Short mmCIF file of C-alpha atoms in Angstrom, two decimals:
data_model
loop_
_atom_site.label_atom_id
_atom_site.label_comp_id
_atom_site.label_asym_id
_atom_site.label_seq_id
_atom_site.Cartn_x
_atom_site.Cartn_y
_atom_site.Cartn_z
CA MET F 279 -112.36 182.67 31.96
CA VAL F 280 -110.05 185.67 32.62
CA TYR F 281 -109.82 187.33 36.01
CA ALA F 282 -108.44 190.85 36.20
CA ASN F 283 -106.04 191.27 39.12
CA ALA F 284 -107.84 188.57 41.08
CA THR F 285 -106.19 187.52 44.34
CA TRP F 286 -107.15 185.53 47.40
CA PRO F 287 -110.70 186.78 48.00
CA ASP F 288 -111.29 189.39 50.67
CA ARG F 289 -114.56 187.80 51.73
CA ALA F 290 -114.30 185.95 55.01
CA LYS F 291 -115.26 182.57 53.64
CA MET F 292 -113.70 180.39 51.00
CA ASN F 293 -115.78 177.56 49.56
CA ILE F 294 -113.68 174.38 49.76
CA ALA F 295 -114.50 170.89 48.49
CA LEU F 296 -112.82 167.97 50.28
CA ILE F 297 -112.90 164.78 48.20
CA ILE F 298 -112.64 161.38 49.89
CA GLU F 299 -113.45 157.86 48.67
CA ARG F 300 -115.98 156.87 51.35
CA PHE F 301 -117.09 158.78 54.42
CA ASP F 302 -117.42 156.69 57.55
CA ILE F 303 -115.41 157.59 60.66
CA ALA F 304 -115.18 153.91 61.63
CA LEU F 305 -113.18 153.12 58.48
CA GLY F 306 -109.96 154.62 59.79
CA GLY F 307 -107.64 157.58 60.23
CA ALA F 308 -108.08 159.17 56.79
CA GLU F 309 -111.82 159.57 57.28
CA ARG F 310 -111.40 160.97 60.78
CA SER F 311 -108.71 163.37 59.54
CA VAL F 312 -110.87 164.72 56.73
CA ARG F 313 -113.69 165.38 59.20
CA GLN F 314 -111.32 167.21 61.53
CA ILE F 315 -109.88 169.24 58.64
CA ALA F 316 -113.40 170.27 57.62
CA GLU F 317 -114.29 171.24 61.19
CA GLN F 318 -111.09 173.27 61.63
CA LEU F 319 -111.46 175.07 58.29
CA GLU F 320 -115.04 175.95 59.27
CA ALA F 321 -113.77 177.24 62.62
CA MET F 322 -111.27 179.41 60.71
CA GLY F 323 -114.10 181.01 58.74
CA HIS F 324 -114.33 178.93 55.57
CA ARG F 325 -117.11 176.84 54.05
CA THR F 326 -116.45 173.18 53.39
CA THR F 327 -118.27 170.34 51.67
CA ILE F 328 -117.02 166.77 51.97
CA LEU F 329 -117.62 164.92 48.70
CA ALA F 330 -117.74 161.12 49.00
CA SER F 331 -118.81 158.29 46.75
CA VAL F 332 -120.92 156.88 49.58
CA ALA F 333 -121.70 158.09 53.09
CA PRO F 334 -124.31 157.68 55.82
CA ALA F 335 -127.48 159.59 54.98
CA ALA F 336 -127.29 161.55 58.23
CA ALA F 337 -123.66 162.72 57.88
CA PRO F 338 -123.73 166.54 58.16
CA GLY F 339 -121.70 168.52 55.65
CA VAL F 340 -121.20 165.46 53.42
CA THR F 341 -122.49 165.04 49.87
CA ALA F 342 -122.68 161.39 48.78
CA LEU F 343 -122.47 161.32 44.99
CA CYS F 344 -123.10 157.59 44.51
CA GLY F 345 -125.44 156.64 47.35
CA HIS F 346 -125.74 156.26 51.11
CA GLN F 347 -124.31 152.79 51.78
CA SER F 348 -121.33 153.92 53.85
CA ARG F 349 -119.22 150.73 53.50
CA GLU F 350 -119.81 150.05 49.79
CA ARG F 351 -116.86 150.50 47.45
CA VAL F 352 -117.71 152.29 44.22
CA PRO F 353 -115.45 151.83 41.15
CA PHE F 354 -113.24 154.88 40.77
CA SER F 355 -114.37 155.33 37.16
CA ARG F 356 -117.98 155.69 38.33
CA TYR F 357 -117.06 158.01 41.20
CA ARG F 358 -114.85 160.10 38.92
CA ALA F 359 -117.76 160.60 36.49
CA ALA F 360 -120.00 161.61 39.40
CA LEU F 361 -117.37 164.09 40.60
CA GLU F 362 -117.00 165.63 37.17
CA ALA F 363 -120.77 166.02 36.82
CA HIS F 364 -121.07 167.58 40.29
CA LEU F 365 -118.21 170.02 39.76
CA LYS F 366 -119.79 171.32 36.55
CA THR F 367 -122.70 172.65 38.58
CA ALA F 368 -120.93 173.59 41.83
CA ASP F 369 -118.82 176.64 42.56
CA TYR F 370 -115.81 175.87 44.73
CA ASP F 371 -112.82 178.13 45.24
CA ILE F 372 -110.54 175.19 46.06
CA ILE F 373 -110.93 171.49 45.27
CA HIS F 374 -108.85 169.43 47.71
CA SER F 375 -108.79 165.71 46.92
CA THR F 376 -107.48 162.74 48.86
CA LEU F 377 -107.85 160.67 45.67
CA PRO F 378 -105.80 160.96 42.44
CA PHE F 379 -108.46 163.04 40.68
CA ASP F 380 -106.95 165.39 38.11
CA GLY F 381 -109.91 167.75 38.32
CA ALA F 382 -108.68 168.84 41.75
CA ASP F 383 -106.46 171.77 42.67
CA LEU F 384 -104.40 169.70 45.06
CA TYR F 385 -103.98 166.02 45.81
CA GLN F 386 -103.30 165.05 49.42
CA PRO F 387 -102.65 161.27 49.39
CA ARG F 388 -103.60 160.32 52.94
CA GLY F 389 -102.22 156.83 52.31
CA GLY F 390 -99.10 157.97 50.47
CA SER F 391 -98.35 156.61 47.00
CA TYR F 392 -100.62 153.69 46.08
CA ALA F 393 -97.71 151.73 44.62
CA GLN F 394 -95.53 152.23 47.69
CA ALA F 395 -98.40 151.21 49.95
CA ALA F 396 -98.75 147.94 48.02
CA LEU F 397 -95.03 147.17 48.31
CA ARG F 398 -94.88 147.87 52.02
CA SER F 399 -98.02 145.83 52.65
CA ALA F 400 -96.28 142.85 51.06
CA ALA F 401 -93.25 143.36 53.31
CA ALA F 402 -95.42 143.02 56.42
CA TYR F 403 -96.00 139.26 56.04
CA PRO F 404 -93.88 137.24 58.50
CA ASN F 405 -93.42 134.47 55.92
CA PRO F 406 -90.85 135.61 53.29
CA LEU F 407 -92.41 133.36 50.65
CA ILE F 408 -95.74 135.11 51.10
CA THR F 409 -93.95 138.45 50.87
CA LEU F 410 -92.43 137.45 47.53
CA PHE F 411 -95.80 136.24 46.26
CA LYS F 412 -97.56 139.43 47.36
CA ARG F 413 -94.90 141.59 45.73
CA ALA F 414 -95.37 139.69 42.50
CA THR F 415 -99.16 139.82 42.56
CA GLY F 416 -99.91 142.92 44.63
CA LEU F 417 -100.54 145.12 41.62
CA ALA F 418 -102.97 142.61 40.13
CA ASN F 419 -105.77 143.95 42.33
CA SER F 420 -108.03 145.77 39.88
CA ARG F 421 -109.06 148.53 42.27
CA ARG F 422 -105.47 149.23 43.32
CA ARG F 423 -104.34 149.14 39.70
CA GLN F 424 -106.98 151.70 38.77
CA TYR F 425 -105.81 154.09 41.47
CA ILE F 426 -102.13 153.59 40.60
CA ARG F 427 -102.90 154.39 36.97
CA ALA F 428 -104.85 157.51 37.96
CA GLU F 429 -102.04 158.62 40.27
CA ARG F 430 -99.45 158.15 37.54
CA GLN F 431 -101.55 160.15 35.09
CA LEU F 432 -102.09 162.92 37.62
CA CYS F 433 -98.37 163.21 38.30
CA SER F 434 -97.28 163.10 34.65
CA GLY F 435 -100.18 164.70 32.80
CA SER F 436 -101.39 167.53 35.01
CA THR F 437 -100.15 170.37 37.20
CA VAL F 438 -102.10 169.30 40.29
CA LEU F 439 -100.07 170.08 43.41
CA ILE F 440 -99.21 167.22 45.78
CA ALA F 441 -99.73 167.99 49.47
CA ALA F 442 -97.51 165.50 51.35
CA LEU F 443 -98.22 164.65 54.99
CA SER F 444 -94.53 163.95 55.62
CA ASP F 445 -91.10 163.95 54.00
CA TYR F 446 -91.56 160.19 53.74
CA VAL F 447 -94.50 160.73 51.38
CA LYS F 448 -92.69 163.51 49.53
CA ARG F 449 -89.76 161.19 48.81
CA GLN F 450 -92.14 158.53 47.47
CA PHE F 451 -93.49 160.90 44.83
CA GLN F 452 -90.05 162.24 43.96
CA ARG F 453 -88.61 158.76 43.42
CA ARG F 454 -91.57 157.12 41.74
CA TYR F 455 -92.83 159.97 39.59
CA HIS F 456 -89.72 162.18 39.37
CA LEU F 457 -91.68 165.23 40.49
CA PRO F 458 -89.77 168.47 41.03
CA ASP F 459 -89.87 170.22 44.40
CA GLN F 460 -92.33 172.84 43.17
CA ARG F 461 -94.97 170.16 42.54
CA ILE F 462 -94.88 168.93 46.15
CA ALA F 463 -95.78 170.93 49.25
CA LEU F 464 -95.22 169.64 52.78
CA THR F 465 -98.36 169.80 54.96
CA PRO F 466 -97.43 167.86 58.13
CA GLY F 467 -100.27 165.85 59.61
CA GLY F 468 -102.20 167.09 62.61
CA VAL F 469 -104.88 166.03 65.10
CA LYS F 470 -107.55 167.86 67.03
CA ILE F 471 -106.36 168.95 70.46
CA PRO F 472 -107.15 168.71 73.27
CA LEU F 473 -108.27 165.14 72.80
CA PRO F 474 -111.82 164.58 74.12
CA ILE F 475 -110.94 162.25 77.00
CA ASP F 476 -113.78 161.01 79.19
CA PRO F 477 -112.18 160.49 82.65
CA ASP F 478 -114.91 158.12 83.79
CA GLN F 479 -114.66 156.01 80.65
CA ALA F 480 -110.84 156.05 80.80
CA GLY F 481 -110.99 154.82 84.39
CA HIS F 482 -113.40 152.08 83.38
CA CYS F 483 -111.05 150.98 80.58
CA GLU F 484 -108.12 150.86 82.98
CA ARG F 485 -110.00 148.77 85.52
CA GLN F 486 -111.06 146.34 82.80
CA VAL F 487 -107.49 145.88 81.58
CA ILE F 488 -105.92 145.55 85.02
CA SER F 489 -108.60 143.10 86.17
CA ALA F 490 -108.42 140.95 83.03
CA LEU F 491 -104.63 140.68 83.18
CA GLN F 492 -104.38 140.60 86.99
CA ALA F 493 -101.77 143.32 86.85
CA ASP F 494 -100.39 145.54 89.59
CA ARG F 495 -100.78 148.96 87.99
CA SER F 496 -98.01 150.45 90.11
CA GLN F 497 -95.54 147.85 88.84
CA ALA F 498 -96.61 147.26 85.23
CA THR F 499 -95.72 149.34 82.17
CA VAL F 500 -98.87 149.69 80.07
CA LEU F 501 -98.29 149.91 76.32
CA LEU F 502 -100.99 150.77 73.80
CA PHE F 503 -101.07 149.53 70.20
CA ALA F 504 -103.96 150.89 68.09
CA ALA F 505 -104.65 149.98 64.46
CA ASN F 506 -107.17 148.29 62.20
CA ASN F 507 -104.61 146.32 60.18
CA PHE F 508 -102.62 144.45 62.83
CA ARG F 509 -100.29 142.78 60.32
CA LEU F 510 -99.31 145.97 58.49
CA LYS F 511 -98.77 147.85 61.73
CA GLY F 512 -96.35 145.22 63.06
CA LEU F 513 -98.26 143.55 65.90
CA HIS F 514 -96.51 140.20 65.31
CA ASP F 515 -93.11 141.89 65.73
CA LEU F 516 -94.29 143.64 68.88
CA LEU F 517 -95.45 140.36 70.42
CA ASN F 518 -92.15 138.67 69.56
CA ALA F 519 -90.18 141.52 71.12
CA MET F 520 -92.34 141.44 74.25
CA SER F 521 -91.66 137.72 74.60
CA VAL F 522 -87.89 138.23 74.50
CA PHE F 523 -88.17 141.15 76.94
CA LYS F 524 -90.14 138.97 79.36
CA GLN F 525 -87.48 136.25 79.26
CA ARG F 526 -84.65 138.72 79.87
CA MET F 527 -86.33 140.98 82.41
CA PRO F 528 -88.83 138.85 84.36
CA SER F 529 -88.98 141.44 87.16
CA HIS F 530 -90.35 144.12 84.78
CA ARG F 531 -93.87 143.47 83.52
CA LEU F 532 -95.05 144.85 80.19
CA VAL F 533 -98.80 144.92 79.61
CA LEU F 534 -100.11 145.51 76.09
CA ILE F 535 -103.53 146.87 75.13
CA VAL F 536 -104.42 146.10 71.50
CA ALA F 537 -107.17 148.43 70.25
CA GLY F 538 -108.74 148.20 66.81
CA SER F 539 -110.92 146.10 64.56
CA GLY F 540 -108.15 143.88 63.19
CA LYS F 541 -108.35 140.08 63.12
CA GLN F 542 -107.57 138.95 66.65
CA ARG F 543 -107.43 135.17 66.34
CA PRO F 544 -103.95 134.71 64.76
CA PHE F 545 -102.43 137.19 67.20
CA ARG F 546 -104.11 135.61 70.19
CA ARG F 547 -102.60 132.30 69.07
CA LEU F 548 -99.19 133.90 68.66
CA ALA F 549 -99.35 135.50 72.11
CA ALA F 550 -100.26 132.12 73.64
CA ARG F 551 -97.44 130.38 71.78
CA LEU F 552 -95.00 133.02 73.06
CA ASN F 553 -96.34 132.63 76.62
CA ILE F 554 -97.40 136.27 76.88
CA ASP F 555 -101.17 135.86 76.45
CA SER F 556 -101.60 136.84 80.12
CA ASP F 557 -99.94 140.18 79.28
CA VAL F 558 -102.03 141.13 76.23
CA TYR F 559 -105.53 142.62 76.35
CA PHE F 560 -107.51 142.79 73.10
CA ALA F 561 -109.90 145.72 73.47
CA GLY F 562 -111.49 145.42 70.02
CA TYR F 563 -112.85 148.34 68.02
CA THR F 564 -113.13 151.67 69.81
CA ASP F 565 -114.18 155.08 68.56
CA ALA F 566 -112.47 156.69 71.56
CA VAL F 567 -108.85 155.54 71.49
CA GLU F 568 -108.00 158.68 73.45
CA ASN F 569 -109.44 157.05 76.59
CA TYR F 570 -106.92 154.21 76.24
CA LEU F 571 -104.15 156.71 75.47
CA ALA F 572 -104.99 158.49 78.71
CA ILE F 573 -104.26 155.36 80.77
CA CYS F 574 -101.19 154.00 78.95
CA ASP F 575 -97.55 154.70 79.74
CA ALA F 576 -96.40 154.66 76.10
CA ALA F 577 -97.82 154.23 72.60
CA VAL F 578 -96.23 151.66 70.28
CA LEU F 579 -96.73 151.22 66.54
CA PRO F 580 -93.88 149.25 64.89
CA THR F 581 -95.46 149.76 61.49
CA TYR F 582 -94.30 148.56 58.10
CA TYR F 583 -96.03 151.51 56.47
CA ASP F 584 -97.78 154.66 57.59
CA PRO F 585 -97.59 158.03 55.80
CA CYS F 586 -98.20 159.86 59.09
CA SER F 587 -99.93 157.95 61.87
CA ARG F 588 -102.72 159.78 63.70
CA PHE F 589 -102.25 157.41 66.63
CA ILE F 590 -98.65 158.50 67.19
CA LEU F 591 -99.58 162.18 66.78
CA GLU F 592 -102.40 161.79 69.32
CA ALA F 593 -100.01 160.13 71.77
CA LEU F 594 -97.56 163.02 71.41
CA ALA F 595 -100.44 165.46 71.91
CA LEU F 596 -100.92 163.80 75.33
CA THR F 597 -97.14 163.94 76.01
CA LYS F 598 -96.92 160.15 75.91
CA PRO F 599 -93.58 158.58 74.90
CA VAL F 600 -93.92 156.73 71.60
CA LEU F 601 -92.26 153.96 69.62
CA THR F 602 -92.57 153.60 65.86
CA THR F 603 -90.42 153.00 62.77
CA ARG F 604 -88.90 155.09 60.00
CA TYR F 605 -91.65 153.74 57.76
CA ASN F 606 -93.98 156.09 59.62
CA GLY F 607 -93.99 159.74 58.56
CA ALA F 608 -94.94 160.66 62.14
CA ALA F 609 -91.41 159.63 63.20
CA GLU F 610 -90.22 162.90 61.63
CA VAL F 611 -92.02 164.85 64.35
CA TYR F 612 -89.92 163.65 67.29
CA GLN F 613 -86.34 162.73 68.21
CA HIS F 614 -85.07 159.24 68.96
CA LEU F 615 -84.43 158.73 72.70
CA ARG F 616 -85.48 162.32 73.55
CA HIS F 617 -89.22 161.91 72.94
CA GLY F 618 -89.48 158.20 72.27
CA ILE F 619 -87.99 155.39 70.20
CA ILE F 620 -87.54 155.22 66.41
CA LEU F 621 -86.70 151.82 64.92
CA ASP F 622 -85.12 151.54 61.49
CA GLU F 623 -87.14 148.37 60.80
CA PRO F 624 -89.92 146.57 62.69
CA ASN F 625 -88.36 143.12 62.63
CA PRO F 626 -84.73 142.99 63.90
CA ILE F 627 -85.60 141.95 67.42
CA GLU F 628 -82.60 143.31 69.35
CA PRO F 629 -83.20 147.04 68.67
CA PHE F 630 -86.88 146.46 69.39
CA VAL F 631 -86.17 144.84 72.76
CA HIS F 632 -83.78 147.68 73.63
CA GLY F 633 -86.55 150.14 72.81
CA LEU F 634 -89.02 148.32 75.04
CA THR F 635 -86.42 148.23 77.80
CA ALA F 636 -86.03 152.00 77.59
CA LEU F 637 -89.79 152.50 77.76
CA SER F 638 -90.09 150.13 80.73
CA GLN F 639 -88.10 152.54 82.91
CA PRO F 640 -90.33 155.14 84.63
CA GLU F 641 -87.51 157.69 84.78
CA ASN F 642 -86.95 157.45 81.03
CA ARG F 643 -90.65 157.95 80.38
CA ARG F 644 -90.78 160.99 82.65
CA HIS F 645 -87.85 162.58 80.82
CA MET F 646 -89.42 161.84 77.42
CA SER F 647 -92.79 163.23 78.45
CA GLU F 648 -91.22 166.40 79.79
CA ALA F 649 -89.17 166.84 76.61
CA ILE F 650 -92.33 166.49 74.49
CA ARG F 651 -93.88 169.29 76.55
CA GLN F 652 -90.78 171.51 76.59
CA ASP F 653 -90.16 171.18 72.85
CA GLY F 654 -93.71 172.17 71.91
CA LEU F 655 -94.59 168.93 70.16
CA THR F 656 -98.18 169.09 71.41
CA GLN F 657 -98.87 172.23 69.38
CA ALA F 658 -96.71 171.05 66.48
CA VAL F 659 -99.04 168.09 65.88
CA SER F 660 -102.26 170.13 66.11
CA ILE F 661 -104.91 170.26 63.39
CA GLU F 662 -104.62 174.07 63.61
CA ASN F 663 -101.03 173.88 62.37
CA HIS F 664 -102.05 171.47 59.62
CA CYS F 665 -104.91 173.66 58.41
CA THR F 666 -102.78 176.81 58.55
CA ALA F 667 -100.36 175.10 56.15
CA LEU F 668 -103.29 174.08 53.95
CA ILE F 669 -104.74 177.59 53.85
CA ASN F 670 -101.37 179.02 52.82
CA LEU F 671 -101.32 176.43 50.05
CA TYR F 672 -104.89 177.24 49.03
CA GLN F 673 -103.94 180.91 48.79
CA SER F 674 -101.00 180.17 46.52
CA ILE F 675 -103.12 177.92 44.30
CA TYR F 676 -105.99 180.41 44.13
CA ASN F 677 -103.72 183.29 43.18
CA GLN F 678 -102.02 181.17 40.53
CA LYS F 679 -105.36 180.11 39.02
CA HIS F 680 -106.70 183.65 38.94
CA LYS F 681 -103.59 185.64 38.09
CA THR F 682 -103.89 188.44 35.56
CA VAL F 683 -103.84 187.19 31.99
#
């Protein structure tokens, strides 16, 4: 089809498809981010449809192409065929995919490169022998292998643009697939602000934690760790560092809230073995982590891999000091020691303990919080900023697709 002098349409609304594997907010940050992107694009005057293989029947604005069982995994080959069939009959101006689908206009890998994710997941095992085994066998997983193959084909055999959530993700695609700069656009991650904090619920959470741990709130530093994969996000390293901190600074109490649906038992055992079980509160799954963020003094995520953590962005949006690693794209948003702590690695214990020591000092936290506010980080991590970058990208793609022939 030839378009004469077609440019970004003058009509107020663009029709945008957002492709995701499964749609269920409880599954994690990628699903929540796609929902917030859709809501923000709608607020900016565009039409959106979330395309998923499976989704709850009642999910508004979501088209489930392979059924309504929200937790079922559908083989990518089947979902791809369903996408191709749907797109033959639908009229979208922009097709934005979070999966390596070469029928899209842009690919935004919410989890970064599939191959890099597998390698970093292997590195997160405390036992080095298990790490070696996982590195050797990690690509044997048939589902992961299918996505890696599709990602490789997309990068080498198409012109689909890569929308990277961070420079960390951009570097992955440059190194692994040798993509030139013009194939990769930076679209820094964002979160919806202000966060919908419920003061009554936040107060209830705080009372639960303080009562369970018998803590003096005026004397304790409350840290929050939130994730669904405790191993990958470095909880074992955090517990080890807290144990050393407790031995060295017995007069300063650190209290840790662990929020998320990860497996608690091995980490409860580790906390008991390290003699810090009285300092750790396992909150379990929550769909309102912002209420825990509201009551904490600092957010900690010593992750082995995260393209751009929503949790860290949400903490910055609340001007909370943060601690994470350089394996988290969100670390690019803030400065070490000015706004929080950035570790090179999760596991050397000395830098970690030094970071916890810095966060244990109220004066340091006040300075960090004020710097976050002064430097405009709250707005920098907003979903508005993220969607503005996306719309600029959509415009460039649309004009390129419809340029005069």
